[in-house]
Amino acid sequence: MRYSQYFIPTVKETPSDAEVISHKLMLRAGMIRKLAAGIYNYLPLGLRSIRKVEQIVREEMNRAGAIELLMPAVQPAELWKESGRWEFYGKELLRFKDRKDAEFCMGPTHEEVITDLIRKEIRSYRQMPINLYQIQGKFRDEIRPRFGLMRGREFIMKDAYSFDVNESGADVSYEKMYKAYRRIFERCGLKFRAVEADTGSIGGNYSHEFMVLADSGEDAIVSCSCCEYAANMEKAETRKSDAVEHADPRPMEHVATPGQKSIEDVSAFLGVNATQVVKTLIVVADGEPVVALLRGDYDLNEIKLKNHLGAAELEMAEDDVVLKVTGAPTGYAGPVGLAGKVKVVADLSLQGMHNFVTGANAADTHLKNVNIGRDFQVEGYVDIRNVVIGDPCPRCDSGKLEIWRGIEVGHVFKLGTKYSKALNASFLDANGKEQIIFMGCYGIGIGRTVAACIEQNHDENGIIFPIPIAPFHCIVSALSAKDDEVKAASEQIYNELMEAGVEVLLDDRDERPGFKFKDADLIGIPLRIVVGAKTLAEGKVELKERRGGEVEILPIAEAVAKVK
Ligand code: ATP
Ligand code: MG
Ligand code: MG
Ligand code: MG
């Protein structure tokens, strides 16, 4: 590719609306341009990196036996109603109507669509296991899109779905994906950790998040200094908190009100297992404290304080909604919806309170005697029961817990029969008996992976791409593009490298050397060959690695051979 004929609109100034380094650098390097909040154009350089990640993902998914397909971005509401998520997904689901008034949404994920496909096509146990994946644009109307591709509204995801005849089969599928994910992120050159993302009292590990370690990460992760234990902070345990969890063994029961449903019904209604970690903690009041359980994210403008929170108050922090409870809340008028992560601060001593009522945003869906920590965990549970650095590890005797920040680039999840049951995706087993299919789902944020990579690989001059996801492997800078000899030599190097299959960018622009070096550093191409009149007089060129490498002055053939 010739720089002079290519499209890399670099920018000298740091864009003011970009907070994290990857966002700043992707804008400055001309990789992306914003169209609207959380919606980006992928410019040629950015697209090349995106495609690199996609290719790695594709190769490893195929290696693991998954099969690529492509599903539509637009999904009919009926399917979401069938799964129950039309009601519960919240505002992240972008809904609209067609000209005939039929309801649709932009797909934020594809469990419904794939399960619908499978229920129509899979009849027999012989057709499983099968794992289908796509690399496709998703839309989630995020409350606060930010950090460029890291948290966009429209973004590219690889999503895979496995279908098995039973749970042990599903475990095997899960394990395969887990291993494929490790390979993918290793191949991308990332420093990452796979962390437990959903333990809970179901037992076993049903979900892992793949976290790229970075200070700018939105997630906190906990790991042991001695053993392999690592978990998302929301799901983290310590031996210290175990003691609290077992302090009150009173069983959870549901409130006997007219029309009250069973725990199973409530769970189904909420779309969560009753013992599953929940996303949002709401404290309201009913003489005794009440915790309402909501699924999904809610728009900040929609916070409705239908109750009297007593001495409680809501505060908007930069990223989170903070619910400060300074005294015992009194007076009940129904559940409250809050957006984002809820931090409970001040001295509402949740450990001591075991008579919580949990419920959804609807009548007759409450559970009594809920014990925080035993029956539910809370996101952003900061000041009260949070794991702190140095806490004893829950898995080994000698380890102490460490805390890191991470970016969730991938997520593997055992779904069980949640969607197959709801959509009635069944098959006939070897005895001709009808059975429900076991599912798993597995996502990777493609753009977020590129951004996370830049978070880990940059310096004050710009991006330092690792080879596997670099848009080009090598840049050849012709220092005086008008000098015939320099021109001829750089053309020759360019052609030779291209023939050898090296992805090379020839900076043939009529610009000053300093200007070209600045751009080369900014866009982060791993290897650079500088062709200048001075060294060329001796038949030599400069070879430099972007990552702090020494400058080597080498004969042309040697430099080319090294790059190949
Ligand atoms: P987050 O916790 O960051 O909101 P998520 O848990 O909602 O992510 P999943 O539903 O697990 O995301 O989707 C799979 C993957 O898609 C994530 O691991 C992440 O890499 C990517 N992803 C999710 N939301 C976004 C987004 N808004 N922008 C870019 N990538 C995203
Ligand atoms: Mg999300
Ligand atoms: Mg997440
Ligand atoms: Mg996730």
XYZ file of C-alpha atoms and ligand atoms in Angstrom:
598
model
C 0.000 0.000 0.000
C 1.266 3.461 -0.878
C 0.767 5.996 1.865
C 0.306 8.784 -0.678
C -2.696 6.990 -2.164
C -4.035 5.552 1.050
C -6.348 7.051 3.668
C -4.764 7.526 7.088
C -6.007 10.853 8.457
C -3.677 11.245 11.453
C -4.188 14.041 13.952
C -1.512 15.820 15.952
C -3.668 17.142 18.779
C -5.104 14.918 21.458
C -8.877 14.817 20.957
C -10.596 16.423 23.916
C -13.505 14.003 24.193
C -11.334 10.902 24.494
C -10.573 9.729 28.021
C -8.566 6.553 27.666
C -5.351 6.168 25.757
C -6.597 3.626 23.215
C -9.450 5.899 22.251
C -7.121 8.883 21.877
C -4.623 6.917 19.834
C -7.184 5.254 17.592
C -8.564 8.675 16.732
C -5.146 10.246 16.301
C -3.841 7.345 14.211
C -6.791 7.686 11.866
C -8.170 4.257 12.708
C -11.694 5.326 13.638
C -14.016 8.301 13.386
C -17.133 8.906 15.390
C -20.443 9.175 13.596
C -22.682 9.443 16.660
C -22.363 8.494 20.325
C -20.934 4.966 20.426
C -21.160 4.598 16.646
C -17.965 4.634 14.626
C -16.597 4.473 11.128
C -13.776 1.986 10.863
C -11.206 3.691 8.670
C -8.857 1.550 6.556
C -6.108 1.230 9.153
C -8.557 0.409 11.935
C -10.367 -2.049 9.738
C -7.137 -3.897 8.966
C -6.537 -4.495 12.679
C -10.141 -5.499 13.178
C -9.816 -8.002 10.341
C -6.640 -9.404 11.885
C -8.435 -10.123 15.149
C -11.383 -11.561 13.241
C -9.057 -13.862 11.338
C -7.403 -15.153 14.498
C -10.819 -15.689 16.046
C -12.049 -17.472 12.933
C -9.055 -19.776 12.755
C -9.304 -20.757 16.394
C -13.063 -21.192 16.300
C -12.737 -23.401 13.236
C -9.919 -25.324 14.867
C -12.204 -25.959 17.842
C -14.826 -27.362 15.493
C -17.205 -24.405 15.448
C -18.943 -23.560 12.184
C -19.412 -20.060 10.847
C -22.770 -18.669 9.779
C -24.265 -15.203 9.685
C -27.496 -14.129 11.313
C -29.480 -10.944 10.736
C -28.944 -7.833 12.818
C -32.670 -7.106 12.857
C -34.707 -9.496 14.978
C -38.457 -9.879 15.367
C -39.933 -9.056 18.768
C -41.898 -12.340 18.862
C -38.772 -14.338 19.610
C -37.812 -12.019 22.421
C -41.289 -12.270 23.834
C -41.021 -16.036 23.729
C -37.793 -16.011 25.710
C -39.180 -13.408 28.093
C -36.411 -10.968 27.354
C -38.509 -8.428 25.469
C -39.714 -7.293 28.846
C -36.517 -7.692 30.800
C -33.721 -6.602 28.556
C -34.368 -2.970 29.325
C -33.389 0.027 27.309
C -30.206 -1.458 25.937
C -32.459 -3.202 23.448
C -33.127 -0.833 20.572
C -36.715 -1.432 19.498
C -38.578 -0.173 16.495
C -41.493 -0.920 14.201
C -41.646 -1.625 10.516
C -44.179 -0.093 8.119
C -46.728 -2.723 9.060
C -46.359 -1.853 12.710
C -44.574 -5.112 13.503
C -42.084 -4.823 16.347
C -38.395 -5.479 15.880
C -35.120 -4.905 17.644
C -31.492 -4.527 16.706
C -29.774 -7.658 17.962
C -27.621 -7.077 21.047
C -26.947 -10.827 21.125
C -28.411 -13.805 19.270
C -29.584 -16.510 21.673
C -33.171 -16.182 20.505
C -32.393 -16.230 16.798
C -30.010 -19.178 16.941
C -32.314 -21.160 19.220
C -35.162 -20.547 16.808
C -33.014 -21.771 13.941
C -31.908 -24.853 15.826
C -35.374 -25.834 17.019
C -36.487 -25.918 13.416
C -33.466 -27.760 12.038
C -32.306 -30.145 14.743
C -34.412 -33.223 15.280
C -32.079 -35.948 16.434
C -29.278 -36.500 18.945
C -27.174 -37.458 15.921
C -27.056 -33.823 14.816
C -25.250 -32.765 17.986
C -22.918 -31.561 19.348
C -22.836 -28.538 17.117
C -21.346 -25.118 17.675
C -22.309 -22.255 15.377
C -20.695 -18.845 15.372
C -20.770 -15.552 13.562
C -18.767 -12.369 13.441
C -21.307 -9.643 13.210
C -22.351 -6.154 14.197
C -24.305 -5.872 17.421
C -26.291 -2.973 18.737
C -26.716 -2.211 22.419
C -28.079 1.135 23.422
C -25.516 1.486 26.206
C -26.346 4.059 28.859
C -22.924 5.613 28.613
C -21.111 4.719 25.439
C -17.504 5.757 25.821
C -13.854 4.942 25.335
C -14.253 4.581 21.568
C -14.570 0.989 20.424
C -14.269 -0.212 24.004
C -17.871 0.567 24.861
C -19.679 1.371 21.691
C -23.356 1.070 20.901
C -22.739 -0.536 17.544
C -19.833 -2.958 17.786
C -18.518 -6.114 16.205
C -18.806 -9.297 18.199
C -17.952 -12.893 17.588
C -20.730 -14.872 19.162
C -20.871 -18.643 19.252
C -23.588 -20.974 20.503
C -23.142 -24.630 21.325
C -25.862 -27.273 21.372
C -25.488 -30.568 23.183
C -27.633 -33.522 24.116
C -26.844 -33.330 27.813
C -24.975 -31.438 30.467
C -21.745 -33.392 30.244
C -21.706 -32.763 26.513
C -22.235 -29.067 27.192
C -19.278 -29.160 29.582
C -17.066 -30.514 26.831
C -18.228 -27.785 24.444
C -17.565 -25.169 27.099
C -14.083 -26.493 27.743
C -13.274 -26.374 24.033
C -14.326 -22.752 23.832
C -12.414 -21.889 26.984
C -9.257 -23.313 25.430
C -9.920 -21.636 22.078
C -10.318 -18.300 23.870
C -6.994 -18.728 25.613
C -5.339 -19.389 22.271
C -7.066 -16.424 20.645
C -5.961 -13.902 23.232
C -2.470 -15.388 23.404
C -2.180 -15.096 19.644
C -3.317 -11.468 19.855
C -0.314 -10.840 22.091
C -2.410 -9.797 25.068
C -1.686 -10.085 28.758
C -4.956 -11.444 30.060
C -6.562 -13.602 32.701
C -9.544 -15.887 32.548
C -11.604 -15.157 35.641
C -14.561 -16.870 37.193
C -17.579 -14.797 36.439
C -20.442 -16.726 37.896
C -19.865 -19.090 40.724
C -22.802 -18.764 43.031
C -24.273 -21.609 44.979
C -25.250 -23.702 41.960
C -21.748 -25.072 42.313
C -19.069 -25.292 39.695
C -17.953 -22.538 37.418
C -20.503 -21.682 34.833
C -18.939 -18.667 33.346
C -15.538 -17.175 32.714
C -14.646 -13.723 31.554
C -11.435 -13.087 29.708
C -9.939 -9.951 31.119
C -7.159 -7.955 29.549
C -5.146 -6.395 32.332
C -5.192 -2.612 32.044
C -5.510 0.270 34.480
C -8.232 1.797 32.364
C -10.360 -1.358 32.667
C -13.908 -0.941 33.894
C -13.855 -4.209 35.831
C -12.041 -5.085 39.011
C -10.657 -8.579 39.184
C -9.312 -10.550 42.068
C -6.593 -13.157 41.882
C -4.603 -15.243 44.309
C -0.894 -14.670 44.814
C -0.322 -18.437 45.063
C -2.885 -20.490 43.195
C -4.855 -20.185 39.970
C -7.902 -18.602 41.578
C -9.095 -15.507 39.734
C -12.554 -13.983 39.672
C -14.448 -10.923 38.685
C -14.770 -8.689 41.751
C -18.536 -9.030 41.705
C -18.202 -12.747 42.085
C -15.083 -12.788 44.191
C -15.008 -14.698 47.429
C -12.654 -14.655 50.325
C -12.532 -16.991 53.241
C -13.296 -13.967 55.369
C -16.660 -13.405 53.719
C -17.578 -17.091 53.757
C -18.047 -16.747 57.467
C -20.539 -13.974 56.901
C -22.388 -15.871 54.224
C -23.161 -18.717 56.561
C -24.095 -16.518 59.461
C -27.796 -16.838 58.839
C -28.923 -20.173 57.495
C -32.613 -19.337 57.455
C -33.935 -20.610 54.161
C -35.129 -18.196 51.575
C -38.891 -18.328 51.240
C -41.317 -16.552 49.063
C -43.803 -14.107 50.417
C -47.268 -15.518 50.629
C -49.331 -12.886 48.951
C -52.252 -13.516 46.643
C -51.029 -14.483 43.234
C -47.578 -15.229 44.566
C -45.551 -17.535 42.411
C -43.041 -20.203 43.368
C -39.344 -19.467 43.608
C -38.950 -21.200 40.265
C -41.587 -18.984 38.757
C -39.989 -15.896 40.187
C -36.638 -17.010 38.857
C -38.112 -17.627 35.454
C -39.882 -14.308 35.598
C -36.684 -12.517 36.488
C -34.753 -14.458 33.925
C -32.220 -15.455 36.566
C -31.714 -18.362 38.825
C -32.823 -17.459 42.317
C -29.327 -18.108 43.531
C -27.644 -16.338 40.694
C -25.653 -13.196 41.045
C -27.737 -10.192 40.198
C -26.802 -7.019 38.519
C -28.486 -4.267 40.374
C -29.147 -3.747 44.012
C -31.993 -1.556 44.990
C -32.677 -0.612 48.519
C -36.164 0.539 49.279
C -38.049 0.459 52.481
C -40.929 -1.368 54.033
C -40.413 -0.900 57.718
C -37.569 -3.264 57.101
C -35.123 -2.823 54.271
C -36.111 -4.181 50.921
C -33.925 -5.180 48.085
C -35.486 -5.208 44.684
C -33.865 -7.138 41.977
C -33.855 -5.790 38.475
C -32.463 -7.126 35.295
C -30.720 -5.099 32.704
C -29.606 -1.511 32.706
C -31.989 1.366 33.072
C -31.705 4.815 31.726
C -30.535 7.285 34.320
C -33.292 9.652 33.371
C -35.747 6.967 34.256
C -34.824 6.562 37.859
C -38.082 6.543 39.661
C -38.088 6.935 43.352
C -41.547 5.630 43.923
C -40.849 5.031 47.558
C -39.557 7.027 50.450
C -35.972 6.252 50.955
C -35.791 7.720 54.395
C -32.342 9.032 54.913
C -31.114 7.513 51.727
C -30.042 9.588 48.798
C -28.941 8.996 45.272
C -25.809 10.492 43.922
C -24.424 10.405 40.427
C -20.757 9.567 40.535
C -18.721 9.608 37.371
C -19.479 6.057 36.330
C -21.833 4.778 38.909
C -24.937 5.566 40.735
C -24.173 5.692 44.387
C -26.884 4.990 46.831
C -25.987 6.473 50.157
C -27.951 5.154 53.026
C -27.271 7.111 56.128
C -29.980 5.791 58.335
C -32.669 3.156 58.454
C -35.022 3.766 55.556
C -38.718 3.748 56.297
C -41.958 3.680 54.377
C -42.611 1.485 51.392
C -44.132 2.290 48.068
C -42.670 -0.147 45.595
C -39.443 -0.992 43.922
C -37.016 1.488 42.485
C -35.038 1.280 39.298
C -31.468 2.432 39.202
C -29.018 2.619 36.388
C -25.471 1.452 36.067
C -23.624 -0.051 38.901
C -24.951 0.633 42.292
C -22.544 1.196 45.064
C -23.838 1.001 48.543
C -21.831 3.237 50.753
C -22.057 4.580 54.266
C -23.064 2.437 57.160
C -25.969 0.351 56.068
C -24.556 -2.778 57.562
C -25.891 -5.336 55.133
C -24.197 -8.241 56.828
C -26.387 -7.843 59.819
C -29.619 -7.772 57.866
C -31.147 -10.994 56.747
C -34.785 -10.281 56.282
C -34.521 -8.693 52.929
C -37.288 -8.976 50.471
C -36.230 -9.234 46.875
C -38.374 -8.889 43.874
C -38.798 -7.601 40.415
C -40.464 -4.558 39.045
C -43.835 -6.189 39.310
C -46.356 -7.189 41.907
C -46.232 -10.559 43.612
C -42.728 -11.434 42.679
C -40.963 -11.081 45.970
C -38.863 -13.398 48.053
C -38.476 -13.095 51.803
C -35.554 -13.855 54.129
C -33.052 -13.198 51.465
C -29.544 -13.127 52.761
C -27.189 -10.866 50.875
C -24.066 -12.794 50.146
C -25.760 -16.145 50.554
C -28.634 -15.845 48.146
C -27.576 -12.850 46.143
C -24.408 -11.023 45.438
C -24.314 -7.412 44.577
C -22.435 -5.595 41.902
C -20.132 -2.839 43.092
C -20.573 -3.855 46.677
C -17.721 -1.659 47.639
C -17.479 -0.536 51.161
C -19.227 -3.269 52.947
C -18.288 -6.760 51.979
C -15.865 -6.172 49.237
C -12.746 -8.202 48.865
C -9.749 -6.148 49.821
C -6.111 -6.631 48.908
C -4.488 -9.166 51.171
C -7.668 -11.087 52.025
C -7.127 -14.836 52.361
C -7.693 -16.840 49.180
C -10.862 -18.968 49.205
C -9.141 -21.820 47.347
C -5.757 -22.292 48.938
C -4.253 -21.926 52.375
C -1.283 -19.755 51.680
C -2.474 -17.232 49.095
C -3.462 -13.641 49.556
C -5.800 -11.877 47.192
C -4.591 -9.262 44.759
C -6.782 -6.833 42.863
C -6.337 -5.737 39.265
C -8.250 -3.762 36.722
C -9.329 -5.478 33.576
C -11.164 -5.088 30.291
C -13.665 -7.840 29.516
C -12.775 -8.934 25.980
C -14.458 -12.313 26.032
C -17.078 -14.230 27.933
C -17.942 -17.925 27.922
C -21.185 -19.005 29.509
C -22.976 -22.228 30.207
C -26.611 -21.513 29.495
C -28.071 -24.884 30.311
C -31.643 -25.066 29.061
C -32.663 -21.467 29.694
C -33.362 -20.604 26.065
C -33.993 -24.078 24.706
C -36.731 -24.559 27.292
C -38.302 -21.177 26.688
C -38.299 -21.683 22.931
C -38.864 -25.420 23.128
C -35.743 -26.519 21.281
C -35.803 -30.265 21.691
C -34.534 -33.426 19.994
C -35.165 -37.141 20.020
C -32.598 -39.142 21.968
C -31.354 -42.642 21.112
C -34.514 -44.104 22.670
C -36.758 -41.851 20.634
C -37.568 -39.798 23.707
C -37.923 -36.045 23.441
C -35.270 -34.078 25.346
C -34.356 -30.435 25.761
C -31.104 -29.226 24.216
C -28.245 -27.947 26.415
C -26.699 -24.691 25.295
C -23.640 -22.552 25.823
C -22.819 -19.100 24.503
C -19.471 -17.508 23.888
C -18.718 -13.892 22.967
C -15.677 -11.880 21.989
C -15.649 -8.132 21.446
C -13.570 -7.686 18.305
C -13.175 -3.896 18.405
C -12.749 -3.961 22.157
C -9.930 -6.456 21.729
C -8.090 -4.079 19.381
C -8.622 -1.213 21.838
C -7.478 -3.369 24.760
C -4.380 -4.292 22.811
C -3.538 -0.622 22.354
C -4.070 -0.007 26.067
C -1.311 -2.536 26.667
C 0.939 -1.550 23.786
C 1.771 2.129 23.395
C 4.245 4.782 24.448
C 4.236 8.587 24.454
C 4.681 8.624 20.664
C 1.810 6.352 19.788
C 0.707 2.775 19.269
C 3.127 -0.163 19.337
C 1.220 -2.916 17.560
C 2.156 -6.516 18.207
C 2.703 -8.179 14.818
C -0.421 -10.400 14.871
C -2.869 -7.510 14.888
C -0.771 -4.778 13.312
C -2.475 -3.224 10.267
C 0.857 -3.540 8.432
C 3.981 -5.440 9.431
C 6.464 -2.996 8.019
C 6.602 0.621 6.924
C 9.199 1.714 4.386
C 9.915 5.405 4.772
C 11.428 6.980 1.689
C 13.074 9.996 3.268
C 13.422 12.157 0.238
C 10.736 10.920 -2.040
C 11.929 13.192 -4.830
C 15.431 11.762 -4.859
C 15.456 9.254 -7.736
C 17.802 6.802 -6.055
C 15.880 6.852 -2.782
C 12.698 6.382 -4.731
C 14.037 3.468 -6.749
C 15.521 1.737 -3.705
C 12.378 2.116 -1.597
C 10.211 0.874 -4.466
C 12.441 -2.141 -4.812
C 12.310 -2.924 -1.093
C 8.568 -2.421 -1.116
C 8.082 -4.821 -4.009
C 10.396 -7.453 -2.604
C 8.668 -7.418 0.748
C 5.244 -7.601 -0.839
C 6.304 -10.541 -2.936
C 7.471 -12.257 0.228
C 3.996 -11.793 1.666
C 4.956 -9.041 4.104
C 2.197 -6.486 4.578
C 4.025 -3.306 3.858
C 3.161 0.366 3.746
C 5.389 2.535 1.595
C 5.590 6.081 2.891
C 6.172 7.741 -0.462
C 4.691 11.074 0.554
C 6.523 14.267 -0.227
C 6.903 15.227 3.417
C 9.752 16.067 5.781
C 11.463 13.137 7.556
C 10.389 14.298 11.013
C 6.770 14.393 9.881
C 6.979 10.863 8.471
C 8.660 9.503 11.616
C 5.957 11.010 13.797
C 3.210 9.367 11.757
C 5.069 6.055 11.650
C 5.428 6.063 15.431
C 1.823 7.098 15.930
C 0.299 4.365 13.778
C 2.576 1.841 15.426
C 3.763 -0.365 12.564
C 6.112 -2.883 14.226
C 9.042 -2.614 11.784
C 10.389 0.371 9.933
C 12.899 0.587 7.122
C 14.217 4.071 6.492
C 15.633 4.747 3.069
C 17.709 7.941 3.079
C 20.210 9.386 0.631
C 23.082 9.271 3.130
C 23.028 5.569 4.034
C 21.906 4.634 0.567
C 25.203 6.023 -0.807
C 26.762 3.013 0.949
C 23.997 0.678 -0.208
C 22.469 0.628 3.260
C 19.177 1.371 4.991
C 18.038 1.760 8.591
C 15.994 -0.950 10.233
C 14.192 -0.221 13.477
C 11.681 -2.006 15.632
C 8.893 0.239 16.858
C 9.125 -1.349 20.283
C 12.195 0.442 21.558
C 14.546 -1.422 19.261
C 17.985 -0.162 18.332
C 18.490 1.345 14.915
C 20.509 -1.001 12.730
C 22.226 0.192 9.569
C 22.193 -2.759 7.209
C 22.806 -3.530 3.567
C 19.468 -3.492 1.747
C 19.318 -7.239 1.148
C 20.056 -7.959 4.786
C 17.392 -5.570 6.043
C 14.840 -7.079 3.697
C 15.803 -10.608 4.713
C 15.384 -9.689 8.379
C 11.911 -8.276 7.841
C 10.811 -11.321 5.867
P -19.802 -5.341 29.634
O -19.775 -5.998 30.978
O -18.503 -4.675 29.292
O -20.990 -4.467 29.409
P -21.125 -7.603 28.622
O -20.844 -8.557 29.731
O -22.408 -6.903 28.591
O -19.921 -6.521 28.552
P -21.337 -9.809 26.795
O -22.802 -9.829 26.688
O -20.659 -10.815 27.645
O -20.868 -8.314 27.214
O -20.772 -9.793 25.298
C -19.602 -10.484 24.878
C -18.456 -9.540 24.586
O -18.844 -8.457 23.745
C -17.894 -8.872 25.802
O -17.028 -9.721 26.508
C -17.180 -7.670 25.203
O -15.891 -8.035 24.747
C -18.036 -7.321 24.012
N -18.890 -6.158 24.294
C -19.985 -6.111 25.063
N -20.524 -4.891 25.074
C -19.740 -4.124 24.280
C -19.778 -2.758 23.874
N -20.730 -1.952 24.306
N -18.810 -2.311 23.045
C -17.846 -3.131 22.605
N -17.751 -4.422 22.949
C -18.682 -4.922 23.774
Mg -22.939 -4.960 28.977
Mg -19.801 -8.006 31.549
Mg -20.110 -10.479 29.647
